[in-house]
Amino acid sequence: MAPNPLIEAFTNLVNRIRGLNYIDEATLKEVLREIQRILLKADVSADVVLSITKAIEERFRQEKPPQGITSKEFLLYLLYQELVKALGGEEIPNVNISKRPYRLMLIGIEGSGKTTSAAKLARFYIKRNLRVGLIETDTYRPGAYHQLKQLAEKINALFYGEEGSKDPIAILRHGLEHMQRNRVDLIIIDTAGRHKNEEELLKEAKAIYDEAKPDEVMLVIDATVGRQAAAQTEAFMKYVPIHSVFLTKMDSTAKAGGALTSVIRSGARIKFIGVGEDIDEIEVFDANKYVSRLLGMGDLEALVEKIRAIEEESKIMEEIEEGKINLLTIKKQIDSIMKLGPPLSKILELLPSSMLPMQYRAVMLDEEKVSNAQEMLRRWRHILDSMTKEELLNPDIINASRIRRIARGGAGVTPKDVKELLNYYQLMKRMVNQLKKSRRRLGRLVGE
Ligand SMILES: Nc1nc2c(ncn2[C@@H]2O[C@H](COP(=O)(O)OP(=O)(O)OP(=O)(O)O)[C@@H](O)[C@H]2O)c(=O)[nH]1
Ligand SMILES: [Mg+2]
């Protein structure tokens, strides 16, 4: 995406927060006001803006930053999280085709970008090794037939259209037959955007819907309309079910934020975004990625990962505290440590050092020990991968012959390594059991 004023404003804000010495009441208020200004400028509606900043403010006051995270970093993290939430959450839309042939119908008002997006989608799925066919049912716009035909030729998609025809339903019927005959996996149906009036347009969309019986109706909306996108979505929803939204021209508007949040609030799911006129300028909408870019992340991304891993780690610690400990617990623990990445010395500080075999304890970590510990964790991870679920959940069944089998599963792993891991597990379990009796000492174990 080309640099835009929204990214610039957010990047400046992030840098400012980074430069703060500490966050007092006045600074917090100022930062929140600045966030509001930026979002309003991006055409996000006032109530959404308010709910975002309110959530950040409340969480900043109520939640404690995880261990090792400064309050500045925590504020940035909350900003990131609340923006992602407002943009529909962390989940990435599923763009798999659930059956073959799959019928995808595009609708939208004049100039929203349907025809261009039809070709972009075709290319997107051709790259994923699907046979894709395009049907042009637009009989209103002069040149619609040639526009899509040319695009189809460029990307090697099958094309069907009838130049000069005035009967979109007939074209559709013939087009569907043509595509079935050619064993196409995905059929994309482009429709008209121009019409005598809006009602006629919507009625035609409905008629095409009834005839095509599409598996998915995708509404194409031009993001430059900003928060008006919600009204458009709702108008179409009255005539045909809208399963997903393709938001175009995200590259050429400062109102992208408004378009995104308003579509999401209307209950529709954004699947794709268009980020340029070129046929390859299509992306699956990923709120995480979008917000990362918005905030000029890079190292902020590392921060988010780190906080997530710390949270995961403390969840595991809770499990351990409850006495639910098996090798799966240890597997999860190693995964979260690995996710935190280097420097490992920092990470090992997060672990209660009493849990590590003596030679790896954080208190006396030099570089060599760090890399030894890293190597050990990697080996242990391989070992755990070679175990069956039953063994992970019930380590007591692991006898000598199982140990030999497990060691064979990982390159360079010896039975001694497996025993070392089992010893670590036994040690941890013993300690947990011992210390469970004493809350105070247990508190020290989980690093409280
Ligand atoms: N910058 C930019 N331009 C886009 C994008 N998507 C489409 N366009 C442009 O928007 C204009 C309209 O696109 P079309 O695909 O013809 O729109 P349409 O919805 O088919 O229009 P009608 O057929 O008249 O209803 C064209 O100039 C496209 O190049 C995008 O993601 N970014
Ligand atoms: Mg068109």
CSV table of C-alpha atoms and ligand atoms in Angstrom, one decimal:
chain,number,residue,atom,x,y,z
A,1,MET,CA,0.0,0.0,0.0
A,2,ALA,CA,1.3,3.4,-0.9
A,3,PRO,CA,2.2,5.7,2.1
A,4,ASN,CA,-1.0,7.5,3.2
A,5,PRO,CA,-1.8,10.2,5.7
A,6,LEU,CA,-3.4,7.7,8.1
A,7,ILE,CA,-0.2,5.6,8.3
A,8,GLU,CA,1.9,8.7,8.7
A,9,ALA,CA,-0.3,10.0,11.5
A,10,PHE,CA,-0.2,6.7,13.4
A,11,THR,CA,3.5,6.2,12.9
A,12,ASN,CA,4.1,9.7,14.3
A,13,LEU,CA,1.9,8.9,17.3
A,14,VAL,CA,3.7,5.6,17.9
A,15,ASN,CA,7.1,7.3,17.8
A,16,ARG,CA,5.8,9.9,20.2
A,17,ILE,CA,4.6,7.3,22.7
A,18,ARG,CA,8.0,5.6,22.4
A,19,GLY,CA,9.7,8.9,23.2
A,20,LEU,CA,7.7,9.5,26.4
A,21,ASN,CA,9.5,9.2,29.7
A,22,TYR,CA,6.5,7.9,31.5
A,23,ILE,CA,2.7,8.1,31.1
A,24,ASP,CA,0.9,10.2,33.6
A,25,GLU,CA,-2.7,11.2,33.6
A,26,ALA,CA,-2.2,14.2,31.3
A,27,THR,CA,-0.1,12.3,28.8
A,28,LEU,CA,-2.6,9.5,28.6
A,29,LYS,CA,-5.5,11.9,27.9
A,30,GLU,CA,-3.4,13.6,25.3
A,31,VAL,CA,-2.5,10.4,23.6
A,32,LEU,CA,-6.2,9.3,23.6
A,33,ARG,CA,-7.3,12.6,22.1
A,34,GLU,CA,-4.7,12.2,19.4
A,35,ILE,CA,-5.9,8.7,18.6
A,36,GLN,CA,-9.5,10.2,18.3
A,37,ARG,CA,-8.3,12.9,16.0
A,38,ILE,CA,-6.5,10.5,13.7
A,39,LEU,CA,-9.5,8.1,13.5
A,40,LEU,CA,-12.0,10.8,12.9
A,41,LYS,CA,-9.9,12.1,10.1
A,42,ALA,CA,-10.0,8.6,8.6
A,43,ASP,CA,-13.7,9.0,8.6
A,44,VAL,CA,-14.3,6.4,11.3
A,45,SER,CA,-17.7,7.3,12.9
A,46,ALA,CA,-17.6,9.1,16.2
A,47,ASP,CA,-19.2,6.3,18.3
A,48,VAL,CA,-16.7,3.7,17.0
A,49,VAL,CA,-13.8,6.1,17.7
A,50,LEU,CA,-15.1,6.6,21.2
A,51,SER,CA,-15.5,3.0,21.9
A,52,ILE,CA,-12.0,2.3,20.8
A,53,THR,CA,-10.4,5.0,23.0
A,54,LYS,CA,-12.6,4.1,25.9
A,55,ALA,CA,-11.5,0.5,25.8
A,56,ILE,CA,-7.9,1.5,25.6
A,57,GLU,CA,-8.2,3.8,28.5
A,58,GLU,CA,-10.1,1.3,30.7
A,59,ARG,CA,-7.7,-1.5,30.0
A,60,PHE,CA,-4.7,0.7,30.5
A,61,ARG,CA,-6.0,1.7,34.0
A,62,GLN,CA,-7.2,-1.8,35.0
A,63,GLU,CA,-4.8,-4.3,33.5
A,64,LYS,CA,-1.3,-4.7,34.6
A,65,PRO,CA,1.4,-4.8,31.9
A,66,PRO,CA,2.8,-8.4,31.7
A,67,GLN,CA,6.2,-8.9,33.3
A,68,GLY,CA,9.0,-7.3,31.4
A,69,ILE,CA,6.7,-4.9,29.5
A,70,THR,CA,6.9,-1.2,30.1
A,71,SER,CA,3.7,0.8,30.4
A,72,LYS,CA,4.6,2.6,27.1
A,73,GLU,CA,4.8,-0.7,25.3
A,74,PHE,CA,1.6,-1.8,27.0
A,75,LEU,CA,-0.2,1.3,25.7
A,76,LEU,CA,1.0,0.6,22.2
A,77,TYR,CA,-0.1,-3.0,22.5
A,78,LEU,CA,-3.6,-2.0,23.7
A,79,LEU,CA,-3.9,0.5,20.8
A,80,TYR,CA,-2.9,-2.4,18.4
A,81,GLN,CA,-5.4,-4.8,20.0
A,82,GLU,CA,-8.4,-2.4,20.1
A,83,LEU,CA,-7.8,-1.4,16.5
A,84,VAL,CA,-7.7,-5.0,15.4
A,85,LYS,CA,-10.9,-5.6,17.3
A,86,ALA,CA,-12.7,-2.7,15.6
A,87,LEU,CA,-11.5,-4.1,12.3
A,88,GLY,CA,-13.2,-7.4,12.8
A,89,GLY,CA,-10.8,-9.2,15.0
A,90,GLU,CA,-7.7,-11.4,14.6
A,91,GLU,CA,-9.3,-14.1,12.5
A,92,ILE,CA,-8.2,-14.2,8.9
A,93,PRO,CA,-11.1,-14.7,6.4
A,94,ASN,CA,-11.4,-18.2,4.9
A,95,VAL,CA,-11.0,-17.8,1.2
A,96,ASN,CA,-11.1,-21.5,0.3
A,97,ILE,CA,-13.5,-22.8,-2.2
A,98,SER,CA,-15.8,-25.2,-0.4
A,99,LYS,CA,-17.2,-27.0,-3.5
A,100,ARG,CA,-16.7,-27.3,-7.2
A,101,PRO,CA,-17.8,-25.7,-9.2
A,102,TYR,CA,-18.2,-22.7,-6.9
A,103,ARG,CA,-20.3,-19.9,-8.0
A,104,LEU,CA,-19.3,-16.4,-6.9
A,105,MET,CA,-21.4,-13.4,-7.8
A,106,LEU,CA,-20.2,-9.9,-7.6
A,107,ILE,CA,-22.5,-6.9,-7.1
A,108,GLY,CA,-22.0,-3.3,-6.4
A,109,ILE,CA,-22.8,0.2,-7.6
A,110,GLU,CA,-21.4,1.8,-10.8
A,111,GLY,CA,-17.6,2.3,-10.7
A,112,SER,CA,-17.1,0.4,-7.4
A,113,GLY,CA,-14.6,-1.8,-9.1
A,114,LYS,CA,-16.5,-5.0,-9.8
A,115,THR,CA,-15.1,-5.8,-13.2
A,116,THR,CA,-11.5,-5.1,-12.1
A,117,SER,CA,-12.0,-7.1,-8.9
A,118,ALA,CA,-13.5,-10.0,-10.9
A,119,ALA,CA,-10.3,-10.3,-12.8
A,120,LYS,CA,-8.2,-9.9,-9.7
A,121,LEU,CA,-10.1,-12.7,-8.0
A,122,ALA,CA,-9.8,-14.9,-11.0
A,123,ARG,CA,-6.0,-14.3,-11.0
A,124,PHE,CA,-5.9,-14.9,-7.2
A,125,TYR,CA,-7.5,-18.3,-7.6
A,126,ILE,CA,-5.7,-19.3,-10.8
A,127,LYS,CA,-2.5,-18.8,-8.8
A,128,ARG,CA,-3.9,-21.3,-6.4
A,129,ASN,CA,-4.2,-23.8,-9.3
A,130,LEU,CA,-8.0,-23.5,-9.8
A,131,ARG,CA,-9.6,-23.4,-13.2
A,132,VAL,CA,-11.5,-20.1,-13.2
A,133,GLY,CA,-14.1,-18.8,-15.5
A,134,LEU,CA,-15.5,-15.2,-15.8
A,135,ILE,CA,-19.0,-14.4,-17.0
A,136,GLU,CA,-19.9,-10.8,-17.9
A,137,THR,CA,-23.7,-10.1,-17.5
A,138,ASP,CA,-23.4,-6.4,-17.7
A,139,THR,CA,-25.5,-5.2,-20.7
A,140,TYR,CA,-25.6,-1.6,-19.7
A,141,ARG,CA,-22.1,-0.3,-19.6
A,142,PRO,CA,-20.7,0.2,-23.1
A,143,GLY,CA,-17.5,-1.8,-23.4
A,144,ALA,CA,-18.1,-4.0,-20.3
A,145,TYR,CA,-17.8,-7.1,-22.5
A,146,HIS,CA,-14.5,-6.1,-24.0
A,147,GLN,CA,-13.2,-4.8,-20.6
A,148,LEU,CA,-13.6,-8.2,-18.9
A,149,LYS,CA,-12.7,-10.2,-22.0
A,150,GLN,CA,-9.4,-8.5,-22.3
A,151,LEU,CA,-8.6,-9.0,-18.6
A,152,ALA,CA,-9.5,-12.6,-18.9
A,153,GLU,CA,-7.2,-13.2,-21.8
A,154,LYS,CA,-4.4,-11.5,-19.9
A,155,ILE,CA,-4.6,-13.9,-17.0
A,156,ASN,CA,-5.7,-17.0,-18.9
A,157,ALA,CA,-9.1,-17.3,-17.4
A,158,LEU,CA,-12.0,-18.7,-19.3
A,159,PHE,CA,-14.5,-16.0,-20.5
A,160,TYR,CA,-18.1,-15.9,-21.5
A,161,GLY,CA,-20.1,-12.9,-22.6
A,162,GLU,CA,-22.4,-11.9,-25.5
A,163,GLU,CA,-21.6,-8.7,-27.2
A,164,GLY,CA,-24.6,-6.6,-28.0
A,165,SER,CA,-27.1,-8.7,-26.0
A,166,LYS,CA,-29.6,-7.0,-23.8
A,167,ASP,CA,-30.6,-10.1,-21.8
A,168,PRO,CA,-28.4,-10.7,-18.8
A,169,ILE,CA,-30.3,-13.8,-17.7
A,170,ALA,CA,-29.8,-15.5,-21.0
A,171,ILE,CA,-26.1,-14.6,-21.0
A,172,LEU,CA,-25.8,-16.0,-17.5
A,173,ARG,CA,-27.6,-19.3,-18.5
A,174,HIS,CA,-25.4,-19.8,-21.5
A,175,GLY,CA,-22.3,-18.8,-19.5
A,176,LEU,CA,-23.0,-21.3,-16.7
A,177,GLU,CA,-23.4,-24.1,-19.3
A,178,HIS,CA,-20.2,-23.1,-21.0
A,179,MET,CA,-18.3,-23.1,-17.7
A,180,GLN,CA,-19.8,-26.5,-16.6
A,181,ARG,CA,-18.8,-28.0,-20.0
A,182,ASN,CA,-15.2,-26.7,-19.5
A,183,ARG,CA,-15.0,-28.1,-15.9
A,184,VAL,CA,-14.3,-24.9,-14.3
A,185,ASP,CA,-13.7,-24.9,-10.5
A,186,LEU,CA,-14.7,-21.4,-9.8
A,187,ILE,CA,-17.2,-19.3,-11.8
A,188,ILE,CA,-17.1,-15.6,-11.2
A,189,ILE,CA,-20.2,-13.6,-12.3
A,190,ASP,CA,-19.7,-9.9,-13.0
A,191,THR,CA,-22.9,-7.8,-13.0
A,192,ALA,CA,-23.9,-4.3,-14.1
A,193,GLY,CA,-23.5,-1.3,-11.8
A,194,ARG,CA,-25.0,1.2,-14.1
A,195,HIS,CA,-28.8,1.2,-14.6
A,196,LYS,CA,-31.8,3.4,-15.1
A,197,ASN,CA,-32.1,3.8,-11.3
A,198,GLU,CA,-31.0,2.1,-8.1
A,199,GLU,CA,-34.1,0.1,-7.8
A,200,GLU,CA,-33.8,-1.4,-11.3
A,201,LEU,CA,-30.2,-2.2,-10.5
A,202,LEU,CA,-31.1,-4.0,-7.3
A,203,LYS,CA,-33.9,-5.9,-9.0
A,204,GLU,CA,-31.6,-7.1,-11.7
A,205,ALA,CA,-29.1,-8.2,-9.1
A,206,LYS,CA,-31.9,-10.2,-7.5
A,207,ALA,CA,-32.9,-11.8,-10.8
A,208,ILE,CA,-29.4,-12.8,-11.5
A,209,TYR,CA,-29.1,-14.2,-8.0
A,210,ASP,CA,-32.2,-16.3,-8.4
A,211,GLU,CA,-30.9,-17.7,-11.7
A,212,ALA,CA,-27.3,-18.2,-10.7
A,213,LYS,CA,-28.0,-19.6,-7.3
A,214,PRO,CA,-24.5,-18.5,-6.2
A,215,ASP,CA,-22.6,-20.1,-3.4
A,216,GLU,CA,-21.4,-16.7,-2.4
A,217,VAL,CA,-22.5,-13.1,-3.1
A,218,MET,CA,-19.7,-10.6,-2.8
A,219,LEU,CA,-20.5,-7.0,-2.5
A,220,VAL,CA,-17.9,-4.7,-4.0
A,221,ILE,CA,-17.5,-1.3,-2.4
A,222,ASP,CA,-15.3,1.6,-3.2
A,223,ALA,CA,-13.5,2.5,0.1
A,224,THR,CA,-13.3,6.2,-0.9
A,225,VAL,CA,-16.9,6.5,0.2
A,226,GLY,CA,-15.7,6.2,3.8
A,227,ARG,CA,-18.2,5.5,6.5
A,228,GLN,CA,-21.1,5.7,3.9
A,229,ALA,CA,-20.1,2.1,3.0
A,230,ALA,CA,-22.4,0.9,5.7
A,231,ALA,CA,-25.5,2.4,4.0
A,232,GLN,CA,-24.5,0.8,0.7
A,233,THR,CA,-24.1,-2.5,2.3
A,234,GLU,CA,-27.5,-2.3,4.0
A,235,ALA,CA,-29.3,-1.2,0.8
A,236,PHE,CA,-28.0,-4.3,-1.0
A,237,MET,CA,-28.7,-6.6,1.9
A,238,LYS,CA,-32.4,-5.8,1.5
A,239,TYR,CA,-32.4,-7.5,-2.0
A,240,VAL,CA,-29.8,-10.3,-1.8
A,241,PRO,CA,-27.9,-12.0,0.9
A,242,ILE,CA,-24.4,-10.5,1.2
A,243,HIS,CA,-21.8,-13.1,2.2
A,244,SER,CA,-18.7,-11.1,1.9
A,245,VAL,CA,-17.3,-7.7,0.9
A,246,PHE,CA,-14.5,-6.7,-1.4
A,247,LEU,CA,-13.4,-3.2,-0.5
A,248,THR,CA,-11.6,-1.5,-3.4
A,249,LYS,CA,-9.3,1.5,-3.8
A,250,MET,CA,-7.9,1.2,-0.3
A,251,ASP,CA,-4.7,2.6,-1.8
A,252,SER,CA,-6.3,5.9,-2.9
A,253,THR,CA,-8.2,7.1,0.1
A,254,ALA,CA,-7.7,8.6,3.5
A,255,LYS,CA,-11.1,7.2,4.4
A,256,ALA,CA,-10.2,3.6,4.5
A,257,GLY,CA,-10.6,3.4,8.2
A,258,GLY,CA,-14.1,4.6,7.9
A,259,ALA,CA,-15.0,2.2,5.2
A,260,LEU,CA,-13.6,-0.8,7.0
A,261,THR,CA,-15.2,-0.1,10.4
A,262,SER,CA,-18.6,0.8,8.9
A,263,VAL,CA,-18.8,-2.3,6.7
A,264,ILE,CA,-17.8,-4.5,9.7
A,265,ARG,CA,-20.4,-2.8,11.9
A,266,SER,CA,-23.1,-3.5,9.3
A,267,GLY,CA,-22.4,-7.2,10.0
A,268,ALA,CA,-20.8,-8.0,6.7
A,269,ARG,CA,-17.5,-9.8,6.5
A,270,ILE,CA,-14.6,-8.2,4.5
A,271,LYS,CA,-12.8,-10.8,2.6
A,272,PHE,CA,-10.6,-9.0,0.1
A,273,ILE,CA,-9.2,-5.5,-0.4
A,274,GLY,CA,-8.1,-3.8,-3.5
A,275,VAL,CA,-4.9,-1.9,-3.1
A,276,GLY,CA,-4.2,-0.6,-6.6
A,277,GLU,CA,-5.4,-0.7,-10.2
A,278,ASP,CA,-3.1,-3.5,-11.2
A,279,ILE,CA,-4.5,-7.0,-11.5
A,280,ASP,CA,-2.2,-8.3,-8.7
A,281,GLU,CA,-3.1,-5.6,-6.3
A,282,ILE,CA,-5.5,-7.7,-4.2
A,283,GLU,CA,-5.1,-8.9,-0.6
A,284,VAL,CA,-7.0,-11.1,1.7
A,285,PHE,CA,-8.1,-8.8,4.4
A,286,ASP,CA,-6.1,-9.4,7.6
A,287,ALA,CA,-6.9,-7.0,10.4
A,288,ASN,CA,-3.6,-7.8,12.1
A,289,LYS,CA,-1.6,-7.1,9.1
A,290,TYR,CA,-3.6,-4.0,8.3
A,291,VAL,CA,-3.1,-2.5,11.8
A,292,SER,CA,0.6,-3.5,11.8
A,293,ARG,CA,1.0,-1.5,8.6
A,294,LEU,CA,-1.1,1.3,10.0
A,295,LEU,CA,1.1,1.7,13.1
A,296,GLY,CA,4.3,1.4,11.1
A,297,MET,CA,5.0,-1.7,13.1
A,298,GLY,CA,8.1,-3.8,12.4
A,299,ASP,CA,9.4,-4.0,15.9
A,300,LEU,CA,6.0,-3.4,17.3
A,301,GLU,CA,5.0,-6.7,15.8
A,302,ALA,CA,7.7,-8.4,17.8
A,303,LEU,CA,6.3,-6.7,20.9
A,304,VAL,CA,2.8,-8.0,20.2
A,305,GLU,CA,4.2,-11.5,19.7
A,306,LYS,CA,6.2,-11.2,22.9
A,307,ILE,CA,3.1,-10.2,24.9
A,308,ARG,CA,1.1,-13.0,23.4
A,309,ALA,CA,3.8,-15.5,24.3
A,310,ILE,CA,4.0,-14.1,27.9
A,311,GLU,CA,0.3,-14.4,28.2
A,312,GLU,CA,0.4,-18.0,26.9
A,313,GLU,CA,3.2,-18.7,29.4
A,314,SER,CA,1.2,-17.4,32.3
A,315,LYS,CA,-1.7,-19.6,31.2
A,316,ILE,CA,0.6,-22.6,31.3
A,317,MET,CA,1.9,-21.5,34.7
A,318,GLU,CA,-1.7,-21.5,35.9
A,319,GLU,CA,-2.2,-25.0,34.7
A,320,ILE,CA,0.9,-26.1,36.5
A,321,GLU,CA,-0.2,-24.3,39.6
A,322,GLU,CA,-3.4,-26.3,39.5
A,323,GLY,CA,-1.4,-29.4,39.4
A,324,LYS,CA,-2.3,-30.3,35.8
A,325,ILE,CA,1.1,-31.1,34.7
A,326,ASN,CA,2.2,-33.6,32.0
A,327,LEU,CA,4.5,-33.6,29.0
A,328,LEU,CA,2.0,-31.6,27.0
A,329,THR,CA,2.4,-28.8,29.5
A,330,ILE,CA,6.1,-28.9,28.9
A,331,LYS,CA,5.6,-29.0,25.2
A,332,LYS,CA,3.4,-25.9,25.3
A,333,GLN,CA,5.9,-24.2,27.6
A,334,ILE,CA,8.8,-24.8,25.2
A,335,ASP,CA,6.7,-23.6,22.3
A,336,SER,CA,6.0,-20.3,24.0
A,337,ILE,CA,9.6,-19.9,24.9
A,338,MET,CA,10.7,-20.5,21.4
A,339,LYS,CA,8.1,-18.0,20.1
A,340,LEU,CA,9.6,-15.4,22.3
A,341,GLY,CA,12.8,-15.8,20.3
A,342,PRO,CA,16.2,-14.5,21.1
A,343,PRO,CA,17.6,-13.1,23.3
A,344,LEU,CA,17.0,-16.3,25.2
A,345,SER,CA,18.7,-14.9,28.3
A,346,LYS,CA,15.8,-12.5,28.7
A,347,ILE,CA,13.3,-15.2,28.2
A,348,LEU,CA,14.9,-17.6,30.7
A,349,GLU,CA,14.5,-14.8,33.2
A,350,LEU,CA,10.8,-15.3,32.8
A,351,LEU,CA,11.0,-18.9,33.8
A,352,PRO,CA,11.3,-19.6,37.4
A,353,SER,CA,15.0,-20.6,37.4
A,354,SER,CA,14.3,-23.3,39.9
A,355,MET,CA,12.6,-25.2,37.1
A,356,LEU,CA,15.6,-25.5,34.9
A,357,PRO,CA,18.3,-28.1,35.4
A,358,MET,CA,21.1,-26.5,37.3
A,359,GLN,CA,23.4,-26.0,34.3
A,360,TYR,CA,20.9,-23.8,32.5
A,361,ARG,CA,19.8,-21.5,35.2
A,362,ALA,CA,19.3,-17.9,34.2
A,363,VAL,CA,21.3,-16.5,37.1
A,364,MET,CA,24.6,-17.5,35.6
A,365,LEU,CA,23.8,-17.4,31.9
A,366,ASP,CA,26.7,-16.5,29.7
A,367,GLU,CA,26.5,-16.7,25.9
A,368,GLU,CA,27.6,-20.2,25.7
A,369,LYS,CA,25.1,-21.4,28.2
A,370,VAL,CA,22.4,-19.5,26.4
A,371,SER,CA,23.2,-21.3,23.2
A,372,ASN,CA,23.4,-24.6,25.0
A,373,ALA,CA,20.0,-24.0,26.6
A,374,GLN,CA,18.6,-23.1,23.2
A,375,GLU,CA,20.0,-26.3,21.7
A,376,MET,CA,18.6,-28.3,24.6
A,377,LEU,CA,15.1,-26.8,24.1
A,378,ARG,CA,15.2,-27.6,20.4
A,379,ARG,CA,16.2,-31.2,21.1
A,380,TRP,CA,13.5,-31.5,23.7
A,381,ARG,CA,11.0,-30.2,21.2
A,382,HIS,CA,12.0,-32.8,18.7
A,383,ILE,CA,11.7,-35.5,21.4
A,384,LEU,CA,8.2,-34.3,22.3
A,385,ASP,CA,7.2,-34.4,18.7
A,386,SER,CA,8.2,-38.1,18.5
A,387,MET,CA,5.9,-39.0,21.4
A,388,THR,CA,2.4,-40.2,21.0
A,389,LYS,CA,-0.5,-38.3,22.5
A,390,GLU,CA,-0.9,-41.0,25.1
A,391,GLU,CA,2.7,-40.6,26.2
A,392,LEU,CA,2.4,-36.9,26.4
A,393,LEU,CA,-0.6,-37.1,28.6
A,394,ASN,CA,0.6,-40.0,30.7
A,395,PRO,CA,4.4,-39.9,30.9
A,396,ASP,CA,4.5,-42.7,33.4
A,397,ILE,CA,4.0,-45.3,30.6
A,398,ILE,CA,7.3,-44.3,29.0
A,399,ASN,CA,9.5,-47.3,29.6
A,400,ALA,CA,12.9,-48.2,28.2
A,401,SER,CA,11.7,-49.6,24.9
A,402,ARG,CA,9.5,-46.5,24.4
A,403,ILE,CA,12.5,-44.3,25.1
A,404,ARG,CA,14.5,-46.1,22.5
A,405,ARG,CA,11.7,-45.6,19.9
A,406,ILE,CA,11.3,-41.9,20.8
A,407,ALA,CA,15.1,-41.3,20.5
A,408,ARG,CA,15.1,-42.9,17.0
A,409,GLY,CA,12.4,-40.4,15.9
A,410,GLY,CA,14.7,-37.3,16.1
A,411,ALA,CA,18.0,-36.7,14.4
A,412,GLY,CA,20.9,-36.7,16.8
A,413,VAL,CA,18.7,-37.6,19.7
A,414,THR,CA,20.0,-40.2,22.2
A,415,PRO,CA,18.1,-42.2,24.8
A,416,LYS,CA,20.0,-40.1,27.3
A,417,ASP,CA,18.4,-36.9,26.0
A,418,VAL,CA,15.0,-38.5,26.4
A,419,LYS,CA,15.8,-39.5,29.9
A,420,GLU,CA,17.0,-36.0,30.7
A,421,LEU,CA,13.8,-34.5,29.5
A,422,LEU,CA,11.8,-37.1,31.6
A,423,ASN,CA,14.0,-36.2,34.6
A,424,TYR,CA,13.2,-32.6,34.1
A,425,TYR,CA,9.5,-33.5,34.0
A,426,GLN,CA,9.8,-35.6,37.1
A,427,LEU,CA,11.6,-32.8,38.9
A,428,MET,CA,9.0,-30.3,37.9
A,429,LYS,CA,6.2,-32.5,38.9
A,430,ARG,CA,7.7,-33.3,42.3
A,431,MET,CA,8.3,-29.7,43.0
A,432,VAL,CA,4.8,-28.8,42.0
A,433,ASN,CA,3.3,-31.4,44.3
A,434,GLN,CA,5.6,-30.5,47.1
A,435,LEU,CA,4.9,-26.8,46.8
A,436,LYS,CA,1.3,-27.1,46.2
A,437,LYS,CA,1.0,-27.5,49.9
A,438,SER,CA,2.5,-24.2,50.5
A,439,ARG,CA,0.9,-21.3,48.7
A,440,ARG,CA,3.8,-19.0,49.6
A,441,ARG,CA,6.5,-21.1,48.2
A,442,LEU,CA,4.4,-22.0,45.2
A,443,GLY,CA,4.1,-18.3,44.6
A,444,ARG,CA,7.8,-18.1,44.3
A,445,LEU,CA,7.8,-21.1,41.9
A,446,VAL,CA,5.5,-19.5,39.4
A,447,GLY,CA,7.4,-16.2,39.6
A,448,GLU,CA,4.8,-14.1,41.4
B,1,LIG,N1,-6.6,2.7,-7.2
B,1,LIG,C1,-7.5,1.7,-7.4
B,1,LIG,N2,-8.3,1.7,-8.4
B,1,LIG,C2,-9.2,0.7,-8.6
B,1,LIG,C3,-9.2,-0.4,-7.7
B,1,LIG,N3,-10.2,-1.2,-8.1
B,1,LIG,C4,-10.7,-0.7,-9.2
B,1,LIG,N4,-10.2,0.5,-9.5
B,1,LIG,C5,-10.5,1.4,-10.6
B,1,LIG,O1,-11.8,1.8,-10.5
B,1,LIG,C6,-12.4,2.1,-11.7
B,1,LIG,C7,-13.7,1.4,-11.9
B,1,LIG,O2,-13.5,0.0,-11.9
B,1,LIG,P1,-14.4,-1.1,-12.6
B,1,LIG,O3,-13.9,-2.4,-12.3
B,1,LIG,O4,-14.7,-0.7,-14.0
B,1,LIG,O5,-15.8,-0.8,-11.8
B,1,LIG,P2,-17.2,-1.5,-12.0
B,1,LIG,O6,-17.8,-1.6,-10.6
B,1,LIG,O7,-17.1,-2.7,-12.8
B,1,LIG,O8,-18.0,-0.4,-12.8
B,1,LIG,P3,-19.4,-0.5,-13.6
B,1,LIG,O9,-19.1,-1.7,-14.5
B,1,LIG,O10,-19.6,0.8,-14.3
B,1,LIG,O11,-20.4,-0.8,-12.6
B,1,LIG,C8,-11.3,1.7,-12.7
B,1,LIG,O12,-10.6,2.8,-13.2
B,1,LIG,C9,-10.4,0.8,-11.9
B,1,LIG,O13,-9.1,0.8,-12.4
B,1,LIG,C10,-8.3,-0.4,-6.6
B,1,LIG,O14,-8.2,-1.3,-5.7
B,1,LIG,N5,-7.4,0.7,-6.5
B,2,MG,MG,-18.0,-3.3,-14.6
